[in-house]
Structure formats: C-alpha cells, structure tokens
Amino acid sequence: MAKGITTNELDQLTDAELAERLAEAKEELFNLRFSAVTHRLEDSGRLQQVRRDIARIYTVARERELNIRTAPTAKK
C-alpha cells in the first residue's frame, strides 16, 4: 500500500496548510535527489512517491482555484 498523501487527506487541509505540505515535499525531494547522486539513497521508490505527492498537491490547489474543490474553511 502507498505511503503517500491521499486526496482525501489533502481535501481536509486549508490553503495555507497545503502550501506548507508542498514546501515540505519539495524539500524532501531535493534531499532525496541529493542522496541519490551521492549514492546514499536507500529507498529509490521514495523519489517517485514524493513526485506524485507534489503532483497531487498541485492538482488539489488548481482545482480549488477553478472552484472544482473547496477548501475546508470555505464550506458552509
């Protein structure tokens, strides 16, 4: 089973929390790439998982911009 973030989890986050998760995921991806180059990466599958998590975060953020999804604070 996947260890990454699900879209249901992302739906529960506010826009600020979503941006924070994005920053954390980008930092993790940078560190994983650095580890891969220096041949210290133990879990190469984690690179793909983090890239997919970043894509999910971007997708949810874009859907909120287009009013396809709503942020938890915007619900009535």
Tab-separated table of N, CA, C and O in Angstrom:
chain	number	residue	atom	x	y	z
A	1	MET	N	0.832	-1.184	0.000
A	1	MET	CA	0.000	0.000	0.000
A	1	MET	C	0.876	1.246	0.000
A	1	MET	O	1.958	1.256	0.568
A	2	ALA	N	0.389	2.282	-0.627
A	2	ALA	CA	1.161	3.512	-0.776
A	2	ALA	C	1.316	4.237	0.556
A	2	ALA	O	0.424	4.228	1.390
A	3	LYS	N	2.467	4.857	0.736
A	3	LYS	CA	2.737	5.597	1.952
A	3	LYS	C	2.464	7.086	1.778
A	3	LYS	O	2.602	7.843	2.709
A	4	GLY	N	2.104	7.510	0.597
A	4	GLY	CA	1.973	8.926	0.288
A	4	GLY	C	0.693	9.548	0.801
A	4	GLY	O	-0.099	8.934	1.515
A	5	ILE	N	0.496	10.769	0.402
A	5	ILE	CA	-0.668	11.548	0.796
A	5	ILE	C	-1.839	11.177	-0.111
A	5	ILE	O	-1.680	11.071	-1.315
A	6	THR	N	-3.021	11.025	0.473
A	6	THR	CA	-4.201	10.760	-0.341
A	6	THR	C	-4.931	12.067	-0.618
A	6	THR	O	-4.747	13.058	0.094
A	7	THR	N	-5.759	12.071	-1.639
A	7	THR	CA	-6.516	13.278	-1.955
A	7	THR	C	-7.522	13.595	-0.862
A	7	THR	O	-7.842	14.766	-0.644
A	8	ASN	N	-8.016	12.576	-0.175
A	8	ASN	CA	-8.938	12.827	0.939
A	8	ASN	C	-8.241	13.595	2.061
A	8	ASN	O	-8.846	14.479	2.673
A	9	GLU	N	-6.995	13.257	2.325
A	9	GLU	CA	-6.216	13.985	3.331
A	9	GLU	C	-5.995	15.426	2.886
A	9	GLU	O	-6.064	16.350	3.694
A	10	LEU	N	-5.702	15.619	1.612
A	10	LEU	CA	-5.450	16.961	1.097
A	10	LEU	C	-6.714	17.813	1.119
A	10	LEU	O	-6.642	19.030	1.300
A	11	ASP	N	-7.872	17.198	0.935
A	11	ASP	CA	-9.131	17.935	0.976
A	11	ASP	C	-9.391	18.531	2.351
A	11	ASP	O	-10.072	19.553	2.465
A	12	GLN	N	-8.870	17.911	3.393
A	12	GLN	CA	-9.095	18.377	4.758
A	12	GLN	C	-8.200	19.559	5.136
A	12	GLN	O	-8.428	20.201	6.155
A	13	LEU	N	-7.188	19.846	4.321
A	13	LEU	CA	-6.229	20.898	4.630
A	13	LEU	C	-6.692	22.252	4.099
A	13	LEU	O	-7.322	22.334	3.047
A	14	THR	N	-6.338	23.307	4.823
A	14	THR	CA	-6.602	24.654	4.337
A	14	THR	C	-5.554	25.000	3.283
A	14	THR	O	-4.579	24.269	3.092
A	15	ASP	N	-5.737	26.130	2.620
A	15	ASP	CA	-4.787	26.546	1.586
A	15	ASP	C	-3.388	26.767	2.163
A	15	ASP	O	-2.387	26.430	1.537
A	16	ALA	N	-3.313	27.342	3.363
A	16	ALA	CA	-2.010	27.581	3.992
A	16	ALA	C	-1.319	26.267	4.334
A	16	ALA	O	-0.111	26.116	4.128
A	17	GLU	N	-2.076	25.308	4.860
A	17	GLU	CA	-1.506	24.007	5.189
A	17	GLU	C	-1.080	23.270	3.923
A	17	GLU	O	-0.074	22.561	3.919
A	18	LEU	N	-1.840	23.456	2.850
A	18	LEU	CA	-1.500	22.835	1.573
A	18	LEU	C	-0.169	23.387	1.054
A	18	LEU	O	0.686	22.634	0.588
A	19	ALA	N	0.011	24.696	1.162
A	19	ALA	CA	1.263	25.318	0.737
A	19	ALA	C	2.435	24.835	1.594
A	19	ALA	O	3.544	24.619	1.089
A	20	GLU	N	2.176	24.632	2.881
A	20	GLU	CA	3.219	24.139	3.782
A	20	GLU	C	3.613	22.707	3.416
A	20	GLU	O	4.798	22.370	3.378
A	21	ARG	N	2.625	21.870	3.128
A	21	ARG	CA	2.903	20.491	2.708
A	21	ARG	C	3.701	20.473	1.411
A	21	ARG	O	4.588	19.647	1.228
A	22	LEU	N	3.373	21.393	0.488
A	22	LEU	CA	4.092	21.472	-0.775
A	22	LEU	C	5.558	21.817	-0.537
A	22	LEU	O	6.457	21.199	-1.122
A	23	ALA	N	5.801	22.787	0.325
A	23	ALA	CA	7.177	23.179	0.628
A	23	ALA	C	7.947	22.019	1.262
A	23	ALA	O	9.117	21.778	0.916
A	24	GLU	N	7.303	21.290	2.173
A	24	GLU	CA	7.955	20.144	2.815
A	24	GLU	C	8.280	19.054	1.790
A	24	GLU	O	9.354	18.456	1.821
A	25	ALA	N	7.342	18.805	0.882
A	25	ALA	CA	7.555	17.763	-0.125
A	25	ALA	C	8.673	18.155	-1.085
A	25	ALA	O	9.494	17.302	-1.470
A	26	LYS	N	8.734	19.422	-1.465
A	26	LYS	CA	9.806	19.870	-2.360
A	26	LYS	C	11.163	19.767	-1.676
A	26	LYS	O	12.157	19.389	-2.301
A	27	GLU	N	11.211	20.086	-0.391
A	27	GLU	CA	12.464	19.969	0.348
A	27	GLU	C	12.892	18.503	0.457
A	27	GLU	O	14.066	18.175	0.283
A	28	GLU	N	11.924	17.628	0.707
A	28	GLU	CA	12.242	16.200	0.782
A	28	GLU	C	12.745	15.682	-0.564
A	28	GLU	O	13.699	14.902	-0.619
A	29	LEU	N	12.115	16.133	-1.655
A	29	LEU	CA	12.550	15.714	-2.982
A	29	LEU	C	13.975	16.163	-3.256
A	29	LEU	O	14.785	15.407	-3.791
A	30	PHE	N	14.297	17.397	-2.863
A	30	PHE	CA	15.663	17.892	-3.030
A	30	PHE	C	16.651	17.006	-2.276
A	30	PHE	O	17.697	16.612	-2.811
A	31	ASN	N	16.317	16.685	-1.025
A	31	ASN	CA	17.204	15.854	-0.210
A	31	ASN	C	17.344	14.448	-0.788
A	31	ASN	O	18.432	13.865	-0.766
A	32	LEU	N	16.261	13.905	-1.308
A	32	LEU	CA	16.321	12.577	-1.916
A	32	LEU	C	17.175	12.587	-3.173
A	32	LEU	O	17.954	11.652	-3.410
A	33	ARG	N	17.042	13.618	-3.976
A	33	ARG	CA	17.872	13.715	-5.187
A	33	ARG	C	19.346	13.830	-4.822
A	33	ARG	O	20.212	13.230	-5.461
A	34	PHE	N	19.627	14.620	-3.801
A	34	PHE	CA	20.999	14.781	-3.345
A	34	PHE	C	21.563	13.442	-2.866
A	34	PHE	O	22.697	13.074	-3.179
A	35	SER	N	20.759	12.700	-2.121
A	35	SER	CA	21.187	11.385	-1.638
A	35	SER	C	21.403	10.415	-2.793
A	35	SER	O	22.307	9.580	-2.750
A	36	ALA	N	20.577	10.512	-3.814
A	36	ALA	CA	20.718	9.622	-4.961
A	36	ALA	C	22.025	9.893	-5.700
A	36	ALA	O	22.703	8.959	-6.142
A	37	VAL	N	22.381	11.140	-5.822
A	37	VAL	CA	23.611	11.497	-6.537
A	37	VAL	C	24.844	11.041	-5.761
A	37	VAL	O	25.829	10.605	-6.352
A	38	THR	N	24.772	11.123	-4.443
A	38	THR	CA	25.921	10.727	-3.630
A	38	THR	C	25.887	9.243	-3.275
A	38	THR	O	26.681	8.790	-2.457
A	39	HIS	N	24.967	8.499	-3.882
A	39	HIS	CA	24.849	7.048	-3.717
A	39	HIS	C	24.553	6.622	-2.280
A	39	HIS	O	25.004	5.589	-1.823
A	40	ARG	N	23.786	7.435	-1.557
A	40	ARG	CA	23.394	7.077	-0.201
A	40	ARG	C	21.891	6.853	-0.086
A	40	ARG	O	21.369	6.724	1.002
A	41	LEU	N	21.205	6.819	-1.208
A	41	LEU	CA	19.757	6.639	-1.194
A	41	LEU	C	19.419	5.176	-0.947
A	41	LEU	O	19.879	4.293	-1.663
A	42	GLU	N	18.621	4.916	0.089
A	42	GLU	CA	18.259	3.545	0.433
A	42	GLU	C	16.963	3.108	-0.239
A	42	GLU	O	16.821	1.963	-0.618
A	43	ASP	N	16.004	4.015	-0.361
A	43	ASP	CA	14.692	3.681	-0.920
A	43	ASP	C	14.469	4.495	-2.188
A	43	ASP	O	13.981	5.627	-2.126
A	44	SER	N	14.814	3.934	-3.335
A	44	SER	CA	14.698	4.679	-4.586
A	44	SER	C	13.244	4.902	-4.985
A	44	SER	O	12.943	5.834	-5.731
A	45	GLY	N	12.337	4.095	-4.501
A	45	GLY	CA	10.922	4.269	-4.802
A	45	GLY	C	10.332	5.505	-4.150
A	45	GLY	O	9.297	6.017	-4.571
A	46	ARG	N	10.992	5.985	-3.121
A	46	ARG	CA	10.505	7.181	-2.420
A	46	ARG	C	10.565	8.414	-3.324
A	46	ARG	O	9.729	9.302	-3.201
A	47	LEU	N	11.527	8.469	-4.237
A	47	LEU	CA	11.613	9.583	-5.187
A	47	LEU	C	10.314	9.707	-5.987
A	47	LEU	O	9.744	10.796	-6.097
A	48	GLN	N	9.865	8.611	-6.530
A	48	GLN	CA	8.641	8.614	-7.334
A	48	GLN	C	7.435	8.972	-6.471
A	48	GLN	O	6.558	9.719	-6.905
A	49	GLN	N	7.394	8.466	-5.245
A	49	GLN	CA	6.266	8.734	-4.358
A	49	GLN	C	6.179	10.220	-4.019
A	49	GLN	O	5.089	10.800	-4.023
A	50	VAL	N	7.302	10.847	-3.743
A	50	VAL	CA	7.307	12.271	-3.401
A	50	VAL	C	6.914	13.109	-4.615
A	50	VAL	O	6.155	14.075	-4.490
A	51	ARG	N	7.381	12.726	-5.802
A	51	ARG	CA	6.982	13.447	-7.012
A	51	ARG	C	5.476	13.363	-7.220
A	51	ARG	O	4.827	14.351	-7.590
A	52	ARG	N	4.904	12.206	-6.968
A	52	ARG	CA	3.456	12.038	-7.120
A	52	ARG	C	2.692	12.834	-6.068
A	52	ARG	O	1.633	13.396	-6.354
A	53	ASP	N	3.238	12.894	-4.842
A	53	ASP	CA	2.601	13.698	-3.797
A	53	ASP	C	2.578	15.172	-4.192
A	53	ASP	O	1.581	15.857	-3.994
A	54	ILE	N	3.689	15.647	-4.758
A	54	ILE	CA	3.758	17.042	-5.205
A	54	ILE	C	2.719	17.285	-6.299
A	54	ILE	O	2.009	18.298	-6.284
A	55	ALA	N	2.593	16.355	-7.216
A	55	ALA	CA	1.600	16.491	-8.285
A	55	ALA	C	0.186	16.511	-7.712
A	55	ALA	O	-0.662	17.297	-8.170
A	56	ARG	N	-0.086	15.677	-6.717
A	56	ARG	CA	-1.415	15.681	-6.090
A	56	ARG	C	-1.714	17.015	-5.426
A	56	ARG	O	-2.820	17.535	-5.510
A	57	ILE	N	-0.715	17.569	-4.748
A	57	ILE	CA	-0.902	18.856	-4.070
A	57	ILE	C	-1.188	19.942	-5.096
A	57	ILE	O	-2.103	20.759	-4.923
A	58	TYR	N	-0.410	19.972	-6.179
A	58	TYR	CA	-0.651	20.949	-7.235
A	58	TYR	C	-2.046	20.782	-7.850
A	58	TYR	O	-2.725	21.757	-8.160
A	59	THR	N	-2.482	19.549	-8.029
A	59	THR	CA	-3.795	19.285	-8.619
A	59	THR	C	-4.907	19.802	-7.717
A	59	THR	O	-5.832	20.470	-8.185
A	60	VAL	N	-4.820	19.522	-6.421
A	60	VAL	CA	-5.849	19.987	-5.487
A	60	VAL	C	-5.859	21.513	-5.442
A	60	VAL	O	-6.930	22.138	-5.445
A	61	ALA	N	-4.681	22.129	-5.428
A	61	ALA	CA	-4.611	23.597	-5.396
A	61	ALA	C	-5.233	24.197	-6.653
A	61	ALA	O	-5.980	25.177	-6.583
A	62	ARG	N	-4.957	23.619	-7.798
A	62	ARG	CA	-5.513	24.128	-9.054
A	62	ARG	C	-7.026	23.922	-9.106
A	62	ARG	O	-7.759	24.799	-9.575
A	63	GLU	N	-7.498	22.788	-8.633
A	63	GLU	CA	-8.938	22.545	-8.614
A	63	GLU	C	-9.648	23.531	-7.695
A	63	GLU	O	-10.768	23.945	-7.972
A	64	ARG	N	-8.983	23.935	-6.619
A	64	ARG	CA	-9.568	24.962	-5.740
A	64	ARG	C	-9.617	26.308	-6.448
A	64	ARG	O	-10.567	27.054	-6.274
A	65	GLU	N	-8.587	26.621	-7.221
A	65	GLU	CA	-8.597	27.873	-7.995
A	65	GLU	C	-9.760	27.910	-8.967
A	65	GLU	O	-10.374	28.955	-9.191
A	66	LEU	N	-10.060	26.770	-9.574
A	66	LEU	CA	-11.120	26.682	-10.568
A	66	LEU	C	-12.491	26.395	-9.953
A	66	LEU	O	-13.461	26.200	-10.673
A	67	ASN	N	-12.543	26.371	-8.617
A	67	ASN	CA	-13.776	26.098	-7.865
A	67	ASN	C	-14.353	24.719	-8.155
A	67	ASN	O	-15.565	24.526	-8.088
A	68	ILE	N	-13.508	23.774	-8.484
A	68	ILE	CA	-13.936	22.383	-8.629
A	68	ILE	C	-13.994	21.750	-7.239
A	68	ILE	O	-14.892	20.990	-6.938
A	69	ARG	N	-13.028	22.097	-6.400
A	69	ARG	CA	-12.995	21.686	-4.988
A	69	ARG	C	-13.068	22.934	-4.142
A	69	ARG	O	-12.715	24.020	-4.583
A	70	THR	N	-13.472	22.770	-2.905
A	70	THR	CA	-13.482	23.906	-1.992
A	70	THR	C	-12.609	23.599	-0.801
A	70	THR	O	-12.481	22.454	-0.378
A	71	ALA	N	-12.005	24.643	-0.256
A	71	ALA	CA	-11.183	24.496	0.944
A	71	ALA	C	-12.108	24.276	2.138
A	71	ALA	O	-13.270	24.689	2.107
A	72	PRO	N	-11.633	23.632	3.195
A	72	PRO	CA	-12.494	23.359	4.353
A	72	PRO	C	-13.073	24.606	4.998
A	72	PRO	O	-14.180	24.580	5.499
A	73	THR	N	-12.362	25.719	4.955
A	73	THR	CA	-12.875	26.950	5.561
A	73	THR	C	-13.960	27.588	4.708
A	73	THR	O	-14.758	28.358	5.202
A	74	ALA	N	-14.011	27.258	3.426
A	74	ALA	CA	-14.992	27.861	2.523
A	74	ALA	C	-16.330	27.124	2.530
A	74	ALA	O	-17.314	27.616	2.020
A	75	LYS	N	-16.367	25.936	3.146
A	75	LYS	CA	-17.607	25.173	3.174
A	75	LYS	C	-18.597	25.792	4.141
A	75	LYS	O	-18.225	26.316	5.183
A	76	LYS	N	-19.876	25.702	3.808
A	76	LYS	CA	-20.911	26.257	4.683
A	76	LYS	C	-21.795	25.172	5.232
A	76	LYS	O	-21.994	24.158	4.693
